[in-house]
């Protein structure tokens, strides 16, 4: 491991912390929001970088709180401002299709009028379209992890922390 001339001394507290921060594993953190319309349908995003649809949200930046990251991501990708109501669960995802494992914070974003999608400004590099989905649409279009997660939400069997099953590649 290389050190710079202005790094704190390795035997100092700051130096020790810097060495650990440089060498310890990092975990990707994703925040997603559960948005429902007045008919109980769930908002899913059709993404540019994978075939399956997924819940709105994205990767939390370094030093950013998961709830703040979700608000930022939905502003950037959908052009909407949301109010984070409560944390529904933390969902650990195993590695999948070349993506490293990650922790997803799923937040409740409440019930909105379905016409909210009419005013969305989609970020074209990431979002092709958004869709209000009933359970059949979710089973047909969503990622395996999102299907499993939303079925647990519907069944009322959502613990504070959960581990998603490994998905087929």
Short mmCIF file of C-alpha atoms in Angstrom, two decimals:
data_model
loop_
_atom_site.label_atom_id
_atom_site.label_comp_id
_atom_site.label_asym_id
_atom_site.label_seq_id
_atom_site.Cartn_x
_atom_site.Cartn_y
_atom_site.Cartn_z
CA UNK A 1 0.00 0.00 0.00
CA UNK A 2 1.49 3.34 -1.03
CA UNK A 3 1.65 6.34 1.25
CA UNK A 4 1.98 10.00 0.35
CA UNK A 5 4.47 12.36 1.99
CA UNK A 6 1.70 14.36 3.66
CA UNK A 7 -0.19 11.31 5.03
CA UNK A 8 -0.42 11.19 8.82
CA UNK A 9 2.16 8.97 10.51
CA UNK A 10 1.11 5.31 10.31
CA UNK A 11 1.50 4.86 14.07
CA UNK A 12 -0.82 7.83 14.83
CA UNK A 13 -4.58 7.49 15.34
CA UNK A 14 -5.31 9.36 12.09
CA UNK A 15 -2.76 7.28 10.21
CA UNK A 16 -4.17 4.02 11.55
CA UNK A 17 -7.72 5.04 10.56
CA UNK A 18 -6.52 6.10 7.08
CA UNK A 19 -4.80 2.73 6.56
CA UNK A 20 -7.93 0.86 7.62
CA UNK A 21 -10.20 3.03 5.46
CA UNK A 22 -7.94 2.38 2.45
CA UNK A 23 -7.84 -1.39 2.95
CA UNK A 24 -11.17 -2.45 4.43
CA UNK A 25 -13.89 -3.77 2.13
CA UNK A 26 -16.65 -1.43 1.04
CA UNK A 27 -20.27 -2.38 0.45
CA UNK A 28 -22.51 -0.80 -2.16
CA UNK A 29 -25.58 0.80 -0.61
CA UNK A 30 -28.74 1.35 -2.65
CA UNK A 31 -31.87 3.20 -1.61
CA UNK A 32 -35.20 2.37 -3.21
CA UNK A 33 -38.66 3.74 -2.69
CA UNK A 34 -42.00 1.97 -2.58
CA UNK A 35 -44.50 4.29 -4.26
CA UNK A 36 -48.12 3.25 -4.72
CA UNK A 37 -50.95 4.93 -6.57
CA UNK A 38 -54.58 5.25 -5.46
CA UNK A 39 -55.32 1.83 -7.02
CA UNK A 40 -52.56 0.11 -5.02
CA UNK A 41 -50.26 -0.34 -8.00
CA UNK A 42 -46.47 -0.07 -7.50
CA UNK A 43 -44.25 2.27 -9.50
CA UNK A 44 -41.46 0.45 -11.36
CA UNK A 45 -38.78 1.90 -13.60
CA UNK A 46 -37.84 0.46 -16.98
CA UNK A 47 -34.07 0.84 -16.98
CA UNK A 48 -31.58 1.33 -19.80
CA UNK A 49 -28.97 -1.06 -18.36
CA UNK A 50 -31.00 -4.20 -17.58
CA UNK A 51 -34.03 -5.93 -19.04
CA UNK A 52 -36.00 -6.27 -15.83
CA UNK A 53 -37.86 -3.37 -14.24
CA UNK A 54 -37.00 -2.23 -10.73
CA UNK A 55 -38.16 0.02 -7.94
CA UNK A 56 -37.13 3.69 -8.23
CA UNK A 57 -33.92 4.63 -6.47
CA UNK A 58 -30.21 4.27 -6.85
CA UNK A 59 -26.77 4.06 -5.35
CA UNK A 60 -26.08 6.15 -2.27
CA UNK A 61 -22.97 8.32 -2.56
CA UNK A 62 -20.07 8.17 -0.10
CA UNK A 63 -20.93 10.20 3.00
CA UNK A 64 -24.62 10.45 2.05
CA UNK A 65 -27.44 9.13 4.23
CA UNK A 66 -29.61 6.48 2.51
CA UNK A 67 -32.79 8.58 2.84
CA UNK A 68 -31.05 11.65 1.42
CA UNK A 69 -29.64 9.53 -1.42
CA UNK A 70 -33.12 8.33 -2.32
CA UNK A 71 -34.50 11.87 -2.47
CA UNK A 72 -31.53 12.91 -4.65
CA UNK A 73 -31.82 9.91 -6.98
CA UNK A 74 -35.54 10.44 -7.60
CA UNK A 75 -34.96 14.14 -8.26
CA UNK A 76 -32.15 13.33 -10.72
CA UNK A 77 -33.74 10.33 -12.46
CA UNK A 78 -37.48 11.11 -12.36
CA UNK A 79 -37.57 14.85 -11.73
CA UNK A 80 -39.77 14.51 -8.65
CA UNK A 81 -39.36 15.50 -5.02
CA UNK A 82 -40.42 12.83 -2.54
CA UNK A 83 -40.94 12.67 1.19
CA UNK A 84 -39.35 9.65 2.80
CA UNK A 85 -41.86 8.33 5.33
CA UNK A 86 -40.22 5.35 7.02
CA UNK A 87 -37.75 2.55 6.50
CA UNK A 88 -39.52 -0.67 5.51
CA UNK A 89 -36.53 -3.02 5.49
CA UNK A 90 -32.85 -3.43 4.75
CA UNK A 91 -32.45 -6.10 2.10
CA UNK A 92 -29.04 -7.71 1.46
CA UNK A 93 -28.57 -8.78 -2.16
CA UNK A 94 -26.01 -11.43 -3.13
CA UNK A 95 -23.81 -10.80 -6.17
CA UNK A 96 -25.80 -11.02 -9.44
CA UNK A 97 -24.90 -10.81 -13.14
CA UNK A 98 -21.54 -9.18 -12.51
CA UNK A 99 -22.83 -6.76 -9.86
CA UNK A 100 -21.22 -7.03 -6.43
CA UNK A 101 -23.40 -7.72 -3.43
CA UNK A 102 -25.24 -4.74 -1.95
CA UNK A 103 -27.51 -3.58 0.84
CA UNK A 104 -30.80 -2.01 -0.20
CA UNK A 105 -32.64 0.36 2.09
CA UNK A 106 -36.32 0.20 1.09
CA UNK A 107 -38.29 3.27 2.15
CA UNK A 108 -42.03 3.88 2.10
CA UNK A 109 -42.81 6.89 -0.09
CA UNK A 110 -46.56 6.67 0.41
CA UNK A 111 -49.51 6.81 -1.95
CA UNK A 112 -49.58 9.36 -4.78
CA UNK A 113 -51.96 10.22 -7.62
CA UNK A 114 -51.18 8.04 -10.63
CA UNK A 115 -50.93 11.12 -12.82
CA UNK A 116 -47.65 12.04 -11.10
CA UNK A 117 -45.92 10.12 -13.88
CA UNK A 118 -47.24 12.63 -16.45
CA UNK A 119 -45.01 15.34 -14.98
CA UNK A 120 -41.88 13.26 -14.56
CA UNK A 121 -38.70 14.26 -16.37
CA UNK A 122 -36.85 10.98 -16.93
CA UNK A 123 -33.06 10.85 -17.03
CA UNK A 124 -32.58 9.20 -20.46
CA UNK A 125 -29.21 7.63 -19.65
CA UNK A 126 -30.83 5.46 -16.94
CA UNK A 127 -34.65 5.44 -17.22
CA UNK A 128 -36.53 4.41 -20.38
CA UNK A 129 -40.00 4.66 -18.83
CA UNK A 130 -41.98 4.29 -15.62
CA UNK A 131 -44.95 2.01 -15.12
CA UNK A 132 -47.71 1.49 -12.57
CA UNK A 133 -47.70 -2.26 -11.95
CA UNK A 134 -50.14 -4.69 -10.40
CA UNK A 135 -48.89 -8.04 -8.99
CA UNK A 136 -49.11 -9.76 -12.41
CA UNK A 137 -47.05 -7.01 -14.06
CA UNK A 138 -44.50 -7.22 -11.26
CA UNK A 139 -44.14 -11.00 -11.72
CA UNK A 140 -43.77 -10.58 -15.51
CA UNK A 141 -41.37 -7.63 -15.61
CA UNK A 142 -39.51 -6.99 -12.35
CA UNK A 143 -36.13 -8.28 -11.22
CA UNK A 144 -36.29 -11.51 -9.23
CA UNK A 145 -35.15 -9.65 -6.12
CA UNK A 146 -37.87 -7.00 -6.54
CA UNK A 147 -40.54 -9.67 -7.10
CA UNK A 148 -39.50 -11.54 -3.97
CA UNK A 149 -39.30 -8.31 -1.95
CA UNK A 150 -42.69 -6.98 -3.08
CA UNK A 151 -44.33 -10.35 -2.39
CA UNK A 152 -42.96 -10.16 1.17
CA UNK A 153 -44.33 -6.61 1.48
CA UNK A 154 -47.77 -7.77 0.31
CA UNK A 155 -47.74 -10.79 2.64
CA UNK A 156 -46.92 -8.53 5.58
CA UNK A 157 -43.87 -10.64 6.37
CA UNK A 158 -41.27 -7.93 6.11
CA UNK A 159 -38.65 -8.04 8.88
CA UNK A 160 -36.42 -5.05 9.57
CA UNK A 161 -33.51 -6.92 7.98
CA UNK A 162 -33.66 -9.65 5.35
CA UNK A 163 -31.41 -11.48 2.94
CA UNK A 164 -32.63 -11.93 -0.61
CA UNK A 165 -32.20 -15.38 -2.11
CA UNK A 166 -29.57 -15.85 -4.81
CA UNK A 167 -31.05 -15.04 -8.22
CA UNK A 168 -30.54 -16.98 -11.44
CA UNK A 169 -27.93 -15.42 -13.68
#
